PDB file of C-alpha atoms in Angstrom:
ATOM      1  CA  ILE B   1      98.914 127.498  51.904  1.00 69.00           C
ATOM      2  CA  GLY B   2      98.946 129.362  55.148  1.00 71.00           C
ATOM      3  CA  ALA B   3      96.734 132.613  56.131  1.00 72.00           C
ATOM      4  CA  GLU B   4      95.898 132.201  52.492  1.00 78.00           C
ATOM      5  CA  ALA B   5      93.716 128.783  53.008  1.00 84.00           C
ATOM      6  CA  THR B   6      90.664 130.633  52.857  1.00 84.00           C
ATOM      7  CA  GLU B   7      87.573 128.643  52.479  1.00 82.00           C
ATOM      8  CA  SER B   8      86.834 130.333  48.244  1.00 84.00           C
ATOM      9  CA  THR B   9      90.150 129.636  48.224  1.00 87.00           C
ATOM     10  CA  ILE B  10      90.210 126.324  49.020  1.00 87.00           C
ATOM     11  CA  VAL B  11      87.135 125.514  47.656  1.00 85.00           C
ATOM     12  CA  GLU B  12      88.084 126.920  44.027  1.00 87.00           C
ATOM     13  CA  LYS B  13      91.389 125.071  44.297  1.00 90.00           C
ATOM     14  CA  MET B  14      89.511 121.611  45.037  1.00 90.00           C
ATOM     15  CA  ALA B  15      87.604 122.159  41.919  1.00 88.00           C
ATOM     16  CA  ASN B  16      90.941 121.415  40.201  1.00 91.00           C
ATOM     17  CA  ALA B  17      93.433 119.055  41.956  1.00 95.00           C
ATOM     18  CA  SER B  18      94.721 115.420  41.622  1.00 96.00           C
ATOM     19  CA  VAL B  19      95.224 115.739  45.315  1.00 96.00           C
ATOM     20  CA  ILE B  20      93.872 117.307  47.963  1.00 94.00           C
ATOM     21  CA  HIS B  21      95.933 117.522  51.429  1.00 94.00           C
ATOM     22  CA  LEU B  22      94.566 119.421  54.565  1.00 90.00           C
ATOM     23  CA  ALA B  23      96.344 119.500  57.477  1.00 88.00           C
ATOM     24  CA  THR B  24      94.072 121.839  60.095  1.00 87.00           C
ATOM     25  CA  HIS B  25      91.804 121.399  62.466  1.00 82.00           C
ATOM     26  CA  GLY B  26      89.050 118.616  62.351  1.00 80.00           C
ATOM     27  CA  LEU B  27      85.583 119.038  63.936  1.00 71.00           C
ATOM     28  CA  VAL B  28      83.008 117.166  65.378  1.00 67.00           C
ATOM     29  CA  ASP B  29      80.844 118.610  67.847  1.00 63.00           C
ATOM     30  CA  GLY B  30      77.556 119.241  68.604  1.00 57.00           C
ATOM     31  CA  ILE B  31      77.455 122.459  65.868  1.00 56.00           C
ATOM     32  CA  TYR B  32      79.470 120.814  63.586  1.00 57.00           C
ATOM     33  CA  TYR B  33      78.195 117.498  64.130  1.00 52.00           C
ATOM     34  CA  ARG B  34      78.729 115.721  60.792  1.00 69.00           C
ATOM     35  CA  GLY B  35      81.858 117.392  60.300  1.00 78.00           C
ATOM     36  CA  ALA B  36      83.564 120.323  59.409  1.00 83.00           C
ATOM     37  CA  ILE B  37      87.566 121.482  58.689  1.00 83.00           C
ATOM     38  CA  ALA B  38      88.976 124.796  60.359  1.00 86.00           C
ATOM     39  CA  LEU B  39      90.006 127.182  57.443  1.00 89.00           C
ATOM     40  CA  ALA B  40      91.692 131.062  57.365  1.00 84.00           C
ATOM     41  CA  PRO B  41      88.572 133.150  58.331  1.00 79.00           C
ATOM     42  CA  GLU B  42      87.834 135.524  55.544  1.00 77.00           C
ATOM     43  CA  GLU B  43      84.288 137.570  55.302  1.00 69.00           C
ATOM     44  CA  PRO B  44      81.337 136.842  56.938  1.00 68.00           C
ATOM     45  CA  ASP B  45      80.192 134.881  53.849  1.00 71.00           C
ATOM     46  CA  HIS B  46      82.669 132.436  54.819  1.00 73.00           C
ATOM     47  CA  ASP B  47      82.825 131.414  58.324  1.00 79.00           C
ATOM     48  CA  GLY B  48      86.275 129.507  57.651  1.00 82.00           C
ATOM     49  CA  PHE B  49      84.971 126.177  57.963  1.00 86.00           C
ATOM     50  CA  LEU B  50      84.628 123.963  55.687  1.00 88.00           C
ATOM     51  CA  THR B  51      81.916 121.438  56.379  1.00 87.00           C
ATOM     52  CA  SER B  52      80.584 118.062  54.840  1.00 85.00           C
ATOM     53  CA  ARG B  53      76.961 119.963  53.762  1.00 85.00           C
ATOM     54  CA  GLU B  54      79.564 122.499  52.083  1.00 87.00           C
ATOM     55  CA  ILE B  55      81.129 119.624  49.756  1.00 87.00           C
ATOM     56  CA  LEU B  56      77.907 118.155  49.075  1.00 84.00           C
ATOM     57  CA  ILE B  57      76.680 121.021  48.055  1.00 83.00           C
ATOM     58  CA  GLY B  58      79.422 122.076  45.852  1.00 82.00           C
ATOM     59  CA  TYR B  59      80.899 119.383  44.547  1.00 80.00           C
ATOM     60  CA  ALA B  60      78.093 115.887  44.445  1.00 76.00           C
ATOM     61  CA  GLY B  61      74.440 118.151  43.934  1.00 67.00           C
ATOM     62  CA  PRO B  62      72.944 118.143  40.933  1.00 72.00           C
ATOM     63  CA  GLU B  63      74.866 119.653  37.629  1.00 68.00           C
ATOM     64  CA  LYS B  64      78.031 119.691  39.832  1.00 74.00           C
ATOM     65  CA  SER B  65      81.275 119.281  38.603  1.00 77.00           C
ATOM     66  CA  LEU B  66      82.568 115.984  40.694  1.00 86.00           C
ATOM     67  CA  LEU B  67      85.817 116.651  41.937  1.00 91.00           C
ATOM     68  CA  LYS B  68      88.797 115.394  40.055  1.00 92.00           C
ATOM     69  CA  ALA B  69      91.150 114.551  43.148  1.00 94.00           C
ATOM     70  CA  LYS B  70      92.294 110.884  43.208  1.00 96.00           C
ATOM     71  CA  LEU B  71      93.396 110.941  46.261  1.00 97.00           C
ATOM     72  CA  VAL B  72      92.267 113.561  49.531  1.00 96.00           C
ATOM     73  CA  VAL B  73      93.807 113.224  52.535  1.00 96.00           C
ATOM     74  CA  LEU B  74      92.441 115.439  55.935  1.00 91.00           C
ATOM     75  CA  SER B  75      95.478 115.531  57.893  1.00 91.00           C
ATOM     76  CA  ALA B  76      93.427 116.517  61.201  1.00 86.00           C
ATOM     77  CA  CYS B  77      91.689 115.389  64.389  1.00 83.00           C
ATOM     78  CA  ASP B  78      88.378 113.373  63.639  1.00 79.00           C
ATOM     79  CA  THR B  79      88.128 114.072  60.081  1.00 83.00           C
ATOM     80  CA  GLY B  80      86.529 110.628  59.211  1.00 79.00           C
ATOM     81  CA  ARG B  81      83.900 110.666  62.314  1.00 76.00           C
ATOM     82  CA  GLY B  82      79.821 112.386  61.628  1.00 70.00           C
ATOM     83  CA  GLU B  83      76.497 111.615  62.704  1.00 63.00           C
ATOM     84  CA  ILE B  84      75.757 107.944  62.424  1.00 63.00           C
ATOM     85  CA  LYS B  85      72.703 107.444  61.055  1.00 65.00           C
ATOM     86  CA  GLY B  86      70.923 104.189  59.640  1.00 59.00           C
ATOM     87  CA  GLU B  87      72.667 104.424  56.153  1.00 60.00           C
ATOM     88  CA  GLY B  88      76.009 104.672  58.106  1.00 56.00           C
ATOM     89  CA  VAL B  89      78.325 107.577  59.385  1.00 61.00           C
ATOM     90  CA  VAL B  90      77.617 110.915  57.293  1.00 63.00           C
ATOM     91  CA  GLY B  91      80.445 112.997  57.550  1.00 78.00           C
ATOM     92  CA  LEU B  92      83.456 114.400  56.084  1.00 87.00           C
ATOM     93  CA  SER B  93      84.142 111.145  54.348  1.00 88.00           C
ATOM     94  CA  ARG B  94      80.991 110.574  53.036  1.00 87.00           C
ATOM     95  CA  SER B  95      80.833 113.737  51.529  1.00 88.00           C
ATOM     96  CA  LEU B  96      83.601 113.524  49.190  1.00 92.00           C
ATOM     97  CA  ILE B  97      83.261 110.151  48.428  1.00 90.00           C
ATOM     98  CA  ALA B  98      79.730 111.490  47.453  1.00 89.00           C
ATOM     99  CA  ALA B  99      81.957 113.987  45.358  1.00 91.00           C
ATOM    100  CA  GLY B 100      83.817 112.102  43.267  1.00 92.00           C
ATOM    101  CA  VAL B 101      86.429 111.146  45.336  1.00 94.00           C
ATOM    102  CA  PRO B 102      87.794 107.454  45.094  1.00 96.00           C
ATOM    103  CA  SER B 103      90.571 107.100  47.814  1.00 97.00           C
ATOM    104  CA  LEU B 104      90.384 109.336  51.286  1.00 95.00           C
ATOM    105  CA  VAL B 105      93.104 109.346  54.284  1.00 96.00           C
ATOM    106  CA  VAL B 106      90.993 110.069  57.289  1.00 93.00           C
ATOM    107  CA  SER B 107      91.356 110.428  61.461  1.00 91.00           C
ATOM    108  CA  LEU B 108      89.148 108.171  63.531  1.00 90.00           C
ATOM    109  CA  TRP B 109      90.444 110.598  66.694  1.00 89.00           C
ATOM    110  CA  GLN B 110      92.454 113.154  67.501  1.00 88.00           C
ATOM    111  CA  VAL B 111      95.876 112.906  66.484  1.00 89.00           C
ATOM    112  CA  PRO B 112      99.319 114.960  67.698  1.00 89.00           C
ATOM    113  CA  ASP B 113     100.880 117.352  65.452  1.00 90.00           C
ATOM    114  CA  ASP B 114     104.206 116.248  65.632  1.00 90.00           C
ATOM    115  CA  ASP B 115     103.209 112.044  64.961  1.00 91.00           C
ATOM    116  CA  THR B 116     101.012 112.740  62.166  1.00 92.00           C
ATOM    117  CA  ALA B 117     103.400 115.166  60.188  1.00 93.00           C
ATOM    118  CA  LYS B 118     105.779 112.619  60.619  1.00 93.00           C
ATOM    119  CA  LEU B 119     103.350 109.872  59.588  1.00 94.00           C
ATOM    120  CA  MET B 120     102.332 111.636  56.709  1.00 96.00           C
ATOM    121  CA  THR B 121     106.081 112.144  55.292  1.00 96.00           C
ATOM    122  CA  GLU B 122     106.586 108.351  55.603  1.00 96.00           C
ATOM    123  CA  PHE B 123     102.934 107.835  53.602  1.00 98.00           C
ATOM    124  CA  TYR B 124     103.867 109.982  50.778  1.00 98.00           C
ATOM    125  CA  THR B 125     107.466 108.420  50.851  1.00 98.00           C
ATOM    126  CA  ASN B 126     105.583 104.850  50.520  1.00 98.00           C
ATOM    127  CA  ILE B 127     103.496 105.970  47.935  1.00 98.00           C
ATOM    128  CA  TYR B 128     105.928 108.368  45.348  1.00 97.00           C
ATOM    129  CA  THR B 129     108.891 106.751  46.126  1.00 98.00           C
ATOM    130  CA  HIS B 130     108.448 102.739  46.828  1.00 98.00           C
ATOM    131  CA  LYS B 131     105.007 102.885  44.522  1.00 98.00           C
ATOM    132  CA  PHE B 132     102.998 100.856  47.104  1.00 98.00           C
ATOM    133  CA  ASP B 133      98.921 101.639  46.587  1.00 97.00           C
ATOM    134  CA  LYS B 134      97.581 103.723  49.468  1.00 97.00           C
ATOM    135  CA  ALA B 135      96.466 101.153  51.956  1.00 97.00           C
ATOM    136  CA  LYS B 136     100.381  99.573  52.087  1.00 98.00           C
ATOM    137  CA  ALA B 137     101.704 102.925  51.701  1.00 98.00           C
ATOM    138  CA  MET B 138      99.760 103.514  55.577  1.00 97.00           C
ATOM    139  CA  ARG B 139     100.333 100.179  56.356  1.00 97.00           C
ATOM    140  CA  GLU B 140     104.036 100.365  55.827  1.00 97.00           C
ATOM    141  CA  ALA B 141     103.694 104.234  57.527  1.00 95.00           C
ATOM    142  CA  MET B 142     101.965 103.022  60.151  1.00 94.00           C
ATOM    143  CA  LEU B 143     104.871 100.504  61.114  1.00 93.00           C
ATOM    144  CA  SER B 144     107.330 102.579  60.795  1.00 91.00           C
ATOM    145  CA  MET B 145     106.374 104.873  63.433  1.00 89.00           C
ATOM    146  CA  LEU B 146     106.690 101.904  66.189  1.00 87.00           C
ATOM    147  CA  ASN B 147     109.495 100.459  65.207  1.00 87.00           C
ATOM    148  CA  ASP B 148     111.485 103.319  64.500  1.00 76.00           C
ATOM    149  CA  GLY B 149     113.184 105.083  67.739  1.00 72.00           C
ATOM    150  CA  ASP B 150     112.349 108.705  65.831  1.00 69.00           C
ATOM    151  CA  GLY B 151     109.112 107.312  66.313  1.00 63.00           C
ATOM    152  CA  ASN B 152     106.143 107.866  68.565  1.00 70.00           C
ATOM    153  CA  PRO B 153     105.076 103.466  69.679  1.00 76.00           C
ATOM    154  CA  ASP B 154     101.923 104.978  71.126  1.00 83.00           C
ATOM    155  CA  PRO B 155      99.105 103.777  68.623  1.00 88.00           C
ATOM    156  CA  LYS B 156      97.468 106.431  69.577  1.00 87.00           C
ATOM    157  CA  ALA B 157      99.595 109.399  68.208  1.00 85.00           C
ATOM    158  CA  TRP B 158      99.378 107.491  64.613  1.00 86.00           C
ATOM    159  CA  ALA B 159      96.611 104.486  64.456  1.00 92.00           C
ATOM    160  CA  ALA B 160      93.817 106.783  63.953  1.00 93.00           C
ATOM    161  CA  PHE B 161      94.739 107.019  60.530  1.00 95.00           C
ATOM    162  CA  THR B 162      92.500 104.737  58.232  1.00 94.00           C
ATOM    163  CA  VAL B 163      92.201 104.379  54.056  1.00 96.00           C
ATOM    164  CA  ILE B 164      89.030 104.751  52.423  1.00 94.00           C
ATOM    165  CA  GLY B 165      87.751 103.737  48.967  1.00 94.00           C
ATOM    166  CA  GLU B 166      90.211 102.596  46.727  1.00 95.00           C
ATOM    167  CA  ALA B 167      93.731 101.619  48.089  1.00 89.00           C
ATOM    168  CA  ARG B 168      95.154 101.557  44.590  1.00 84.00           C
TER     169      ARG B 168
END
């Protein structure tokens, strides 16, 4: 949705979406050590970053309604990373699972835009046309990138993505 992809608009649309795909920039740094997604900036109340904490507070807190999405794809750099605590990685993926999302696709390192777009096109084709489960759809998309003359054979370009949660 381009310039309209503000934090408040995305949060509003996420509430009832069956599939959420965010293709943007992911942040894991000294400020957003638990992870954040960069969105279009708007007013002072919303800094343009949807953080793992905001997801927890907005959707997984007491008396909050869980997200309805069956799949969330965070097509951005480092979206599967976060702060490592004794109970595991605390980040965007954990927040989304706590918010009721059964399946996620996240990345473990920085990814190039063009190769990611190609990988995601293959992934969704495998799900909706070939009726593969999410794990097989991602595997086949990665194999396509590896073996296709038009794809990038360098695993750093496409192997960052992983399916977390339910594969079906």
